């Protein structure tokens, strides 16, 4: 009885209280290396909290939710907050945009907050803290295979993160990705970076290969590759020890950059350059092979023009065959079977042409020439395919006005209109079209509005009944939200913190739908009591409570993808079981 009285008092308070929802920050001016705390505080129990995008900041902790409620001298107060810790990514005047909540069907938003981020500030160091700095133990290096290549000669760019044995690395994030202006580039996937050991600056270091890229410069001169920058979470040992004698490790943050790199690209030599050179650089083999050379009337052949080898296979055009005008040639079908390892592109590209002869006779397809710049000899080379003779055994004889060796640039046969007798457009109309007035269609359209009127009336009454069922609509909405957040959790299964936030919201909305309670009533004991009163299995109830408690802890605790998948599967099973067991 006491509990219901309290809920009644809270309800009256909510009805007459003015809704307040604001963003509070720990400071409005901070250094690039300082942390910012922001709290989104409301004086009502709002639902469906939507956080801002935090452009220019990185979330290092949060959201953490707190609810406080008190009664002093007969006056009640309620406060609910979502807290975050942020780290700025850049200097300047940044704006934290609006957060939003929903309360009694209305949307409330906070005001934007302006934050001034200055250069990194020097922070006093505790004498008991680490005497080891990340500055002298952490380096990002860009290894370039060749800084003086020719145009379209492949070079490799490998980014390595070196760190000494004195420190540890827990996480890293790219702040500025390198831009490859005037380069064709192909990234090589690294599924899971693995720490290795090697020599750096004359000392033994551990290192991780972060990124591998193959580059093909597209113009000569000095080309600049913009730097890769990283934000790295490091662990530094201190001079303190715990009760077991183990060294205490503190968390720190370090930002490193590989620096801009300049590539001096040489132009290909003009001396000896063939007229038909199309930009191929590497080492290649060239072929032009017909599928057949003897045909009957109505048959066709395929002419495959291909280049195989190692070089810039995707960056040049194959030569196009020239055929007599008695052979009709269709546009090429292009095919690429190219791999791009760290050494550069290798494989095969081809153009396949379908050719259909129109007349009986013997026809010649002239030899094709393919030129490329050979990097081994630094000279141009040309490969010429043999002449191809096509023998058409039967069919109409070509008139003397269009000899078989006529202008080879014409691929269409003049004066031949093979399908002229087929009329592609028709204007057929019915001879005896029935009158519309008095037809079945006329009476159907006439009576249709009268038939639809009772249906519209019933539909309107049904809709009014549904709209009037506020309690039922709230249950439907919470059910919908549970499914929505469970779906959102599945999408975020590779991102730990967003996954557990969505999973916790899904389970809370499920409880609101099934138990008809609000957020302020979601204590552990109350949830357990209500679920058991609905005939739910005690073991399933305990699993539900344990999983909701784990969501808050798991956001900040180390976890693997397998653990996250297990938690998601467990949530699906628990919600399904409670859906069957709870009796409303």
Coordinates of N, CA, C and O in Angstrom, one line a residue, residues 229-396:
X229 N 48.1 9.7 -38.7 CA 48.1 10.1 -37.3 C 47.3 9.2 -36.4 O 46.2 8.8 -36.8
X230 N 47.8 8.8 -35.2 CA 47.1 7.9 -34.4 C 46.9 8.5 -33.0 O 47.8 9.2 -32.5
X231 N 45.8 8.1 -32.3 CA 45.6 8.4 -30.9 C 45.7 7.0 -30.2 O 44.9 6.1 -30.5
X232 N 46.7 6.9 -29.3 CA 47.0 5.6 -28.7 C 46.9 5.6 -27.2 O 47.3 6.6 -26.6
X233 N 46.2 4.6 -26.7 CA 46.1 4.4 -25.3 C 47.2 3.5 -24.8 O 47.4 2.4 -25.3
X234 N 48.0 4.0 -23.9 CA 49.2 3.3 -23.5 C 49.1 3.0 -22.0 O 48.4 3.7 -21.2
X235 N 49.9 2.0 -21.6 CA 50.0 1.6 -20.1 C 51.4 1.8 -19.7 O 52.3 1.2 -20.3
X236 N 51.6 2.6 -18.7 CA 53.0 3.0 -18.2 C 53.2 2.4 -16.8 O 52.3 2.6 -15.9
X237 N 54.3 1.8 -16.5 CA 54.6 1.3 -15.1 C 54.9 2.5 -14.2 O 55.5 3.5 -14.6
X238 N 54.5 2.3 -12.9 CA 54.8 3.4 -11.9 C 55.9 2.8 -10.9 O 56.3 1.7 -11.0
X239 N 56.2 3.7 -10.0 CA 57.2 3.3 -8.9 C 56.4 2.6 -7.8 O 57.1 2.2 -6.8
X240 N 55.1 2.5 -7.8 CA 54.3 2.0 -6.8 C 54.0 0.5 -7.0 O 54.0 0.0 -8.1
X241 N 53.8 -0.2 -5.9 CA 53.4 -1.7 -6.0 C 52.2 -1.9 -5.2 O 51.9 -1.2 -4.2
X242 N 51.5 -3.0 -5.6 CA 50.3 -3.3 -4.8 C 50.6 -4.2 -3.7 O 51.8 -4.5 -3.4
X243 N 49.6 -4.7 -3.0 CA 49.9 -5.5 -1.8 C 50.5 -6.8 -2.1 O 51.1 -7.5 -1.1
X244 N 50.5 -7.3 -3.3 CA 51.2 -8.5 -3.7 C 52.6 -8.3 -4.3 O 53.2 -9.2 -4.7
X245 N 53.0 -7.0 -4.3 CA 54.4 -6.7 -4.8 C 54.4 -6.5 -6.3 O 55.5 -6.3 -6.8
X246 N 53.3 -6.4 -6.9 CA 53.3 -6.2 -8.4 C 53.3 -4.7 -8.7 O 52.7 -3.9 -8.0
X247 N 54.0 -4.4 -9.8 CA 54.1 -3.0 -10.2 C 52.7 -2.5 -10.6 O 52.0 -3.1 -11.4
X248 N 52.3 -1.3 -10.2 CA 51.1 -0.7 -10.5 C 51.2 0.0 -11.9 O 52.2 0.8 -12.1
X249 N 50.3 -0.2 -12.8 CA 50.4 0.4 -14.1 C 49.3 1.4 -14.2 O 48.1 1.2 -13.8
X250 N 49.6 2.6 -14.8 CA 48.6 3.7 -15.1 C 48.3 3.8 -16.5 O 49.2 3.4 -17.4
X251 N 47.2 4.3 -16.9 CA 46.8 4.6 -18.2 C 47.2 6.0 -18.7 O 47.0 6.9 -17.9
X252 N 47.7 6.1 -19.9 CA 48.0 7.4 -20.4 C 47.6 7.4 -21.9 O 47.1 6.4 -22.5
X253 N 47.8 8.6 -22.5 CA 47.3 8.7 -23.9 C 48.5 9.4 -24.7 O 49.1 10.4 -24.2
X254 N 48.7 9.0 -25.9 CA 49.8 9.6 -26.7 C 49.3 9.6 -28.2 O 48.7 8.7 -28.7
X255 N 49.6 10.8 -28.8 CA 49.3 11.0 -30.2 C 50.6 11.0 -31.0 O 51.5 11.8 -30.7
X256 N 50.6 10.2 -32.1 CA 51.8 10.1 -32.9 C 51.5 10.3 -34.3 O 50.3 10.1 -34.8
X257 N 52.5 10.7 -35.1 CA 52.2 10.9 -36.6 C 53.5 10.4 -37.3 O 54.6 10.5 -36.8
X258 N 53.2 9.8 -38.5 CA 54.4 9.3 -39.3 C 55.0 10.4 -40.1 O 56.1 10.2 -40.7
X259 N 54.4 11.6 -40.2 CA 54.9 12.7 -40.9 C 54.6 12.6 -42.4 O 54.4 11.5 -42.9
X260 N 54.6 13.7 -43.1 CA 54.4 13.7 -44.6 C 55.6 13.2 -45.3 O 56.8 13.3 -44.9
X261 N 55.4 12.5 -46.4 CA 56.4 11.9 -47.2 C 56.4 12.4 -48.6 O 55.3 12.6 -49.2
X262 N 57.5 12.7 -49.2 CA 57.6 13.3 -50.5 C 58.2 12.2 -51.5 O 59.3 11.6 -51.2
X263 N 57.5 12.0 -52.6 CA 58.0 11.0 -53.6 C 58.4 11.8 -54.8 O 57.6 12.6 -55.3
X264 N 59.6 11.7 -55.3 CA 60.1 12.3 -56.5 C 59.9 11.4 -57.7 O 60.6 10.5 -57.9
X265 N 58.8 11.6 -58.5 CA 58.4 10.7 -59.6 C 59.0 11.2 -60.9 O 58.9 12.4 -61.3
X266 N 59.7 10.2 -61.6 CA 60.3 10.5 -62.8 C 59.3 10.3 -64.0 O 58.6 9.3 -64.0
X267 N 59.4 11.1 -65.0 CA 58.6 10.9 -66.2 C 59.2 9.8 -67.0 O 60.4 9.6 -67.0
X268 N 58.4 9.1 -67.8 CA 58.9 8.1 -68.7 C 59.7 8.8 -69.8 O 59.3 9.8 -70.3
X269 N 60.8 8.1 -70.3 CA 61.6 8.8 -71.3 C 60.8 9.0 -72.6 O 60.0 8.1 -73.0
X270 N 61.1 10.1 -73.3 CA 60.5 10.3 -74.6 C 61.3 9.6 -75.7 O 60.7 9.3 -76.8
X271 N 62.5 9.4 -75.5 CA 63.3 8.7 -76.6 C 62.8 7.3 -76.8 O 62.8 6.5 -75.8
X272 N 62.5 7.0 -78.0 CA 62.0 5.6 -78.3 C 60.6 5.3 -78.0 O 60.2 4.1 -78.0
X273 N 59.8 6.3 -77.5 CA 58.5 6.0 -77.1 C 57.6 5.7 -78.4 O 57.5 6.5 -79.3
X274 N 57.0 4.5 -78.5 CA 56.1 4.2 -79.7 C 54.9 5.1 -79.8 O 54.4 5.6 -78.7
X275 N 54.4 5.3 -81.0 CA 53.2 6.1 -81.1 C 52.0 5.5 -80.5 O 51.1 6.3 -80.1
X276 N 51.9 4.2 -80.5 CA 50.7 3.5 -79.9 C 50.9 3.2 -78.4 O 50.1 2.5 -77.9
X277 N 51.8 3.8 -77.7 CA 52.0 3.6 -76.3 C 50.9 4.1 -75.5 O 50.5 5.3 -75.7
X278 N 50.2 3.3 -74.7 CA 49.0 3.7 -73.9 C 49.3 3.8 -72.4 O 48.3 3.9 -71.7
X279 N 50.5 3.7 -72.0 CA 50.8 3.9 -70.6 C 51.1 2.6 -69.8 O 51.3 2.7 -68.6
X280 N 51.3 1.5 -70.5 CA 51.6 0.2 -69.8 C 53.0 0.2 -69.3 O 54.0 0.5 -70.0
X281 N 53.2 -0.1 -68.0 CA 54.6 -0.1 -67.4 C 54.7 -1.4 -66.6 O 53.8 -1.7 -65.7
X282 N 55.7 -2.2 -66.9 CA 55.9 -3.5 -66.2 C 56.6 -4.5 -67.1 O 57.4 -4.1 -67.9
X283 N 56.1 -5.7 -66.9 CA 56.6 -6.8 -67.8 C 55.4 -7.6 -68.2 O 54.8 -8.2 -67.4
X284 N 55.2 -7.7 -69.6 CA 53.9 -8.3 -70.0 C 54.1 -9.2 -71.2 O 55.2 -9.2 -71.9
X285 N 53.1 -10.0 -71.5 CA 52.9 -10.9 -72.7 C 51.6 -10.5 -73.3 O 50.6 -10.3 -72.6
X286 N 51.6 -10.4 -74.6 CA 50.4 -10.0 -75.4 C 50.0 -11.0 -76.4 O 50.8 -11.6 -77.1
X287 N 48.6 -11.3 -76.5 CA 48.1 -12.2 -77.4 C 46.8 -11.7 -78.0 O 46.0 -11.1 -77.3
X288 N 46.5 -12.1 -79.3 CA 45.2 -11.9 -79.9 C 44.8 -13.2 -80.5 O 45.4 -13.7 -81.5
X289 N 43.8 -13.9 -80.0 CA 43.5 -15.3 -80.4 C 42.0 -15.4 -80.7 O 41.1 -15.1 -79.9
X290 N 41.7 -15.9 -82.0 CA 40.3 -16.1 -82.4 C 39.8 -17.4 -81.9 O 40.6 -18.4 -81.8
X291 N 38.5 -17.5 -81.6 CA 38.0 -18.8 -81.2 C 37.9 -19.8 -82.4 O 38.0 -21.0 -82.2
X292 N 37.8 -19.3 -83.6 CA 37.8 -20.1 -84.8 C 38.2 -19.2 -86.0 O 38.0 -18.0 -85.9
X293 N 38.6 -19.8 -87.1 CA 39.0 -19.1 -88.3 C 38.2 -19.5 -89.5 O 38.3 -18.8 -90.5
X294 N 37.5 -20.6 -89.4 CA 36.6 -21.1 -90.5 C 35.2 -21.1 -90.0 O 34.9 -21.8 -89.0
X295 N 34.3 -20.4 -90.8 CA 32.9 -20.3 -90.3 C 32.0 -20.6 -91.5 O 32.3 -20.4 -92.7
X296 N 30.8 -21.0 -91.1 CA 29.7 -21.1 -92.1 C 28.8 -19.9 -92.0 O 28.9 -19.0 -91.0
X297 N 27.9 -19.7 -92.9 CA 27.0 -18.6 -92.9 C 26.1 -18.6 -91.6 O 25.5 -19.6 -91.3
X298 N 26.1 -17.4 -90.9 CA 25.3 -17.3 -89.7 C 26.1 -17.5 -88.5 O 25.6 -17.3 -87.4
X299 N 27.3 -18.1 -88.6 CA 28.1 -18.4 -87.4 C 28.9 -17.1 -87.0 O 29.0 -16.2 -87.7
X300 N 29.4 -17.1 -85.7 CA 30.2 -16.0 -85.2 C 31.5 -16.5 -84.6 O 31.6 -17.7 -84.3
X301 N 32.4 -15.6 -84.4 CA 33.6 -16.0 -83.7 C 33.9 -15.0 -82.6 O 33.4 -13.8 -82.7
X302 N 34.7 -15.4 -81.6 CA 35.1 -14.5 -80.6 C 36.6 -14.2 -80.7 O 37.4 -15.2 -80.8
X303 N 37.0 -13.0 -80.7 CA 38.4 -12.6 -80.8 C 38.8 -12.1 -79.4 O 38.3 -11.0 -78.9
X304 N 39.7 -12.8 -78.7 CA 40.2 -12.4 -77.4 C 41.6 -11.7 -77.5 O 42.5 -12.3 -77.9
X305 N 41.6 -10.5 -77.0 CA 42.8 -9.7 -77.0 C 43.2 -9.6 -75.5 O 42.4 -9.0 -74.7
X306 N 44.4 -10.1 -75.1 CA 44.7 -10.2 -73.7 C 46.1 -9.8 -73.4 O 47.0 -9.9 -74.3
X307 N 46.4 -9.3 -72.2 CA 47.7 -9.0 -71.7 C 47.8 -9.7 -70.3 O 47.0 -9.5 -69.5
X308 N 48.9 -10.4 -70.1 CA 49.2 -11.1 -68.9 C 50.6 -10.6 -68.4 O 51.4 -10.2 -69.2
X309 N 50.8 -10.6 -67.1 CA 52.1 -10.2 -66.6 C 52.0 -9.4 -65.3 O 51.0 -9.5 -64.5
X310 N 53.0 -8.6 -65.0 CA 53.1 -7.8 -63.8 C 53.3 -6.4 -64.1 O 54.2 -6.0 -64.9
X311 N 52.4 -5.5 -63.6 CA 52.5 -4.1 -63.9 C 51.2 -3.4 -63.6 O 50.3 -4.0 -62.9
X312 N 51.0 -2.2 -64.2 CA 49.8 -1.4 -63.9 C 48.7 -1.9 -64.8 O 48.1 -1.2 -65.7
X313 N 48.2 -3.2 -64.6 CA 47.2 -3.8 -65.5 C 45.9 -3.1 -65.6 O 45.2 -3.1 -66.6
X314 N 45.5 -2.4 -64.5 CA 44.2 -1.7 -64.5 C 44.3 -0.3 -65.0 O 43.2 0.4 -65.0
X315 N 45.4 0.1 -65.5 CA 45.6 1.6 -65.8 C 46.0 1.9 -67.2 O 46.5 2.9 -67.5
X316 N 45.7 1.0 -68.1 CA 45.9 1.2 -69.5 C 44.9 0.5 -70.4 O 44.2 -0.4 -69.9
X317 N 44.8 0.9 -71.6 CA 43.8 0.3 -72.6 C 44.5 -0.7 -73.5 O 45.6 -0.5 -74.0
X318 N 43.7 -1.7 -73.8 CA 44.2 -2.7 -74.8 C 44.0 -2.2 -76.2 O 43.1 -1.4 -76.5
X319 N 44.9 -2.6 -77.2 CA 44.6 -2.2 -78.6 C 43.4 -2.8 -79.1 O 43.0 -3.9 -78.8
X320 N 42.7 -2.0 -80.0 CA 41.4 -2.5 -80.6 C 41.7 -3.0 -82.0 O 42.4 -2.3 -82.8
X321 N 41.2 -4.2 -82.3 CA 41.4 -4.7 -83.7 C 40.7 -3.9 -84.8 O 39.6 -3.3 -84.5
X322 N 41.2 -4.0 -86.0 CA 40.6 -3.3 -87.1 C 40.2 -4.5 -88.1 O 41.1 -5.3 -88.5
X323 N 38.9 -4.5 -88.4 CA 38.4 -5.6 -89.3 C 37.8 -5.0 -90.6 O 37.4 -3.9 -90.6
X324 N 37.8 -5.8 -91.7 CA 37.1 -5.4 -92.9 C 35.7 -5.1 -92.7 O 35.0 -5.6 -91.7
X325 N 35.1 -4.2 -93.5 CA 33.7 -3.8 -93.3 C 32.7 -5.0 -93.6 O 31.5 -4.9 -93.4
X326 N 33.2 -6.1 -94.2 CA 32.4 -7.3 -94.4 C 32.2 -8.1 -93.1 O 31.5 -9.1 -93.1
X327 N 33.0 -7.7 -92.0 CA 32.9 -8.4 -90.7 C 32.3 -7.4 -89.8 O 32.8 -6.3 -89.5
X328 N 31.2 -7.8 -89.2 CA 30.5 -6.9 -88.2 C 31.0 -7.2 -86.8 O 30.9 -8.3 -86.3
X329 N 31.7 -6.2 -86.2 CA 32.3 -6.4 -84.8 C 31.5 -5.6 -83.8 O 31.3 -4.4 -83.9
X330 N 31.2 -6.3 -82.7 CA 30.5 -5.7 -81.6 C 31.4 -5.2 -80.5 O 32.6 -5.5 -80.5
X331 N 30.9 -4.3 -79.6 CA 31.7 -3.8 -78.6 C 32.3 -4.9 -77.7 O 31.7 -5.9 -77.5
X332 N 33.5 -4.6 -77.1 CA 34.2 -5.6 -76.4 C 33.6 -5.8 -75.0 O 33.0 -4.9 -74.4
X333 N 33.8 -7.0 -74.5 CA 33.4 -7.4 -73.1 C 34.8 -7.4 -72.4 O 35.6 -8.3 -72.6
X334 N 34.9 -6.5 -71.4 CA 36.2 -6.4 -70.7 C 36.2 -7.3 -69.5 O 35.2 -7.5 -68.7
X335 N 37.3 -8.0 -69.2 CA 37.4 -8.9 -68.1 C 38.8 -8.7 -67.4 O 39.8 -8.5 -68.1
X336 N 38.8 -8.7 -66.0 CA 40.0 -8.5 -65.3 C 40.1 -9.6 -64.2 O 39.2 -9.8 -63.5
X337 N 41.3 -10.3 -64.2 CA 41.6 -11.2 -63.2 C 43.0 -10.8 -62.6 O 44.0 -11.3 -63.0
X338 N 42.9 -9.8 -61.7 CA 44.1 -9.2 -61.3 C 44.2 -9.2 -59.7 O 43.2 -8.9 -59.1
X339 N 45.3 -9.6 -59.2 CA 45.6 -9.6 -57.8 C 46.6 -8.5 -57.5 O 47.4 -8.1 -58.4
X340 N 46.5 -7.9 -56.3 CA 47.4 -6.8 -55.9 C 48.1 -7.2 -54.6 O 47.7 -6.7 -53.6
X341 N 49.2 -8.0 -54.7 CA 50.0 -8.2 -53.5 C 50.9 -7.0 -53.2 O 50.8 -5.9 -53.9
X342 N 51.8 -7.1 -52.2 CA 52.6 -5.9 -51.9 C 53.6 -5.6 -53.0 O 54.0 -4.4 -53.1
X343 N 53.9 -6.5 -53.8 CA 54.9 -6.2 -54.9 C 54.2 -5.5 -56.1 O 54.9 -5.0 -57.0
X344 N 52.9 -5.4 -56.2 CA 52.2 -4.7 -57.3 C 51.2 -5.7 -58.0 O 51.1 -6.9 -57.7
X345 N 50.5 -5.1 -58.9 CA 49.4 -5.8 -59.7 C 50.0 -6.9 -60.5 O 51.1 -6.7 -61.2
X346 N 49.4 -8.1 -60.5 CA 49.8 -9.2 -61.4 C 48.5 -10.0 -61.8 O 47.6 -10.0 -61.0
X347 N 48.5 -10.5 -63.0 CA 47.3 -11.2 -63.5 C 47.1 -11.0 -65.0 O 48.1 -11.0 -65.7
X348 N 45.8 -10.9 -65.3 CA 45.5 -10.9 -66.8 C 44.3 -10.0 -67.0 O 43.3 -10.0 -66.2
X349 N 44.3 -9.2 -68.1 CA 43.2 -8.4 -68.5 C 42.9 -8.8 -69.9 O 43.8 -9.1 -70.7
X350 N 41.6 -8.7 -70.4 CA 41.3 -9.1 -71.7 C 40.1 -8.4 -72.2 O 39.2 -8.0 -71.4
X351 N 40.0 -8.2 -73.5 CA 38.8 -7.7 -74.2 C 38.4 -8.8 -75.2 O 39.2 -9.2 -76.0
X352 N 37.1 -9.2 -75.1 CA 36.6 -10.2 -76.0 C 35.6 -9.5 -77.0 O 34.6 -8.9 -76.6
X353 N 35.9 -9.7 -78.3 CA 35.0 -9.1 -79.4 C 34.3 -10.2 -80.1 O 34.9 -11.3 -80.4
X354 N 33.0 -10.0 -80.3 CA 32.2 -11.0 -81.1 C 32.1 -10.4 -82.5 O 31.8 -9.3 -82.7
X355 N 32.5 -11.3 -83.5 CA 32.6 -10.9 -84.9 C 31.7 -11.8 -85.7 O 31.7 -13.0 -85.6
X356 N 30.8 -11.2 -86.5 CA 29.9 -11.9 -87.4 C 30.1 -11.5 -88.9 O 30.0 -10.4 -89.2
X357 N 30.5 -12.5 -89.7 CA 30.7 -12.2 -91.1 C 29.4 -12.0 -91.9 O 28.4 -12.7 -91.5
X358 N 29.4 -11.2 -92.9 CA 28.2 -10.9 -93.6 C 28.2 -11.6 -95.0 O 27.1 -11.7 -95.6
X359 N 29.4 -11.9 -95.5 CA 29.5 -12.4 -96.9 C 30.5 -13.6 -96.9 O 31.3 -13.8 -96.0
X360 N 30.3 -14.4 -97.9 CA 31.3 -15.5 -98.2 C 32.6 -14.9 -98.7 O 32.6 -13.9 -99.4
X361 N 33.7 -15.6 -98.2 CA 35.0 -15.1 -98.7 C 36.1 -15.2 -97.7 O 35.9 -15.8 -96.6
X362 N 37.3 -14.8 -98.0 CA 38.4 -14.8 -97.1 C 38.7 -13.4 -96.7 O 38.8 -12.5 -97.5
X363 N 38.9 -13.2 -95.3 CA 39.1 -11.8 -94.8 C 40.3 -11.8 -93.9 O 40.6 -12.8 -93.1
X364 N 41.0 -10.7 -93.8 CA 42.2 -10.5 -93.0 C 42.0 -9.5 -91.9 O 41.5 -8.4 -92.1
X365 N 42.4 -9.9 -90.7 CA 42.4 -9.0 -89.5 C 43.9 -8.7 -89.3 O 44.7 -9.5 -89.0
X366 N 44.2 -7.4 -89.4 CA 45.6 -6.9 -89.4 C 46.2 -7.2 -88.0 O 45.5 -7.4 -87.0
X367 N 47.5 -7.4 -88.0 CA 48.3 -7.6 -86.8 C 48.0 -6.5 -85.8 O 47.9 -5.3 -86.2
X368 N 47.9 -6.8 -84.5 CA 47.8 -5.8 -83.4 C 49.1 -5.6 -82.7 O 49.9 -6.5 -82.6
X369 N 49.4 -4.4 -82.3 CA 50.6 -4.0 -81.7 C 50.3 -3.5 -80.2 O 49.4 -2.8 -80.0
X370 N 51.2 -4.0 -79.3 CA 51.1 -3.6 -77.9 C 52.4 -3.2 -77.4 O 53.4 -4.0 -77.5
X371 N 52.5 -2.0 -76.9 CA 53.8 -1.4 -76.5 C 53.8 -1.1 -75.0 O 52.7 -0.7 -74.4
X372 N 54.9 -1.4 -74.3 CA 55.0 -1.1 -72.8 C 56.4 -0.7 -72.5 O 57.3 -0.9 -73.3
X373 N 56.5 -0.1 -71.3 CA 57.8 0.3 -70.8 C 58.3 -0.7 -69.8 O 57.6 -1.0 -68.8
X374 N 59.4 -1.4 -70.1 CA 60.0 -2.5 -69.3 C 60.9 -1.9 -68.2 O 61.9 -1.2 -68.5
X375 N 60.5 -2.1 -67.0 CA 61.3 -1.6 -65.8 C 62.6 -2.3 -65.6 O 63.5 -1.7 -65.0
X376 N 62.8 -3.5 -66.1 CA 64.0 -4.2 -65.9 C 65.1 -3.6 -66.8 O 66.3 -3.4 -66.4
X377 N 64.8 -3.3 -68.1 CA 65.7 -2.7 -69.0 C 65.6 -1.2 -69.2 O 66.4 -0.6 -69.9
X378 N 64.6 -0.6 -68.6 CA 64.4 0.8 -68.7 C 64.2 1.2 -70.2 O 64.8 2.2 -70.6
X379 N 63.5 0.4 -70.9 CA 63.3 0.7 -72.4 C 62.0 0.3 -72.8 O 61.3 -0.5 -72.1
X380 N 61.5 0.8 -73.9 CA 60.2 0.4 -74.5 C 60.3 -0.9 -75.3 O 61.3 -1.1 -76.0
X381 N 59.3 -1.7 -75.2 CA 59.2 -2.9 -76.0 C 57.8 -3.0 -76.6 O 56.8 -2.5 -76.1
X382 N 57.8 -3.6 -77.8 CA 56.6 -3.8 -78.6 C 56.4 -5.3 -78.9 O 57.3 -5.9 -79.4
X383 N 55.2 -5.8 -78.7 CA 54.8 -7.1 -79.1 C 53.8 -7.0 -80.2 O 52.8 -6.3 -80.1
X384 N 53.9 -7.8 -81.3 CA 53.0 -7.7 -82.4 C 52.4 -9.1 -82.6 O 53.1 -10.1 -82.7
X385 N 51.0 -9.1 -82.7 CA 50.3 -10.4 -82.9 C 50.4 -10.8 -84.3 O 50.5 -9.9 -85.2
X386 N 50.3 -12.1 -84.7 CA 50.2 -12.5 -86.1 C 48.9 -12.0 -86.8 O 47.9 -11.8 -86.1
X387 N 49.0 -12.0 -88.1 CA 47.8 -11.7 -88.9 C 46.8 -12.8 -88.8 O 47.2 -14.0 -88.8
X388 N 45.5 -12.5 -88.7 CA 44.5 -13.5 -88.6 C 43.7 -13.6 -89.9 O 43.1 -12.5 -90.3
X389 N 43.6 -14.8 -90.5 CA 42.8 -15.0 -91.7 C 41.5 -15.7 -91.4 O 41.5 -16.7 -90.7
X390 N 40.4 -15.1 -91.8 CA 39.0 -15.6 -91.5 C 38.5 -16.1 -92.9 O 38.4 -15.4 -93.9
X391 N 38.1 -17.4 -92.9 CA 37.5 -18.1 -94.1 C 36.0 -18.3 -93.9 O 35.7 -19.1 -93.0
X392 N 35.2 -17.6 -94.6 CA 33.7 -17.8 -94.5 C 33.3 -18.7 -95.7 O 33.5 -18.3 -96.9
X393 N 32.8 -19.9 -95.4 CA 32.6 -20.9 -96.4 C 31.4 -20.7 -97.3 O 31.4 -20.9 -98.5
X394 N 30.3 -20.1 -96.8 CA 29.1 -19.9 -97.7 C 28.4 -18.7 -97.3 O 28.8 -18.0 -96.3
X395 N 27.3 -18.3 -98.0 CA 26.6 -17.1 -97.7 C 26.5 -16.3 -98.9 O 27.1 -16.6 -100.0
X396 N 25.9 -15.1 -98.9 CA 25.8 -14.2 -100.0 C 27.2 -13.7 -100.4 O 28.1 -13.6 -99.6

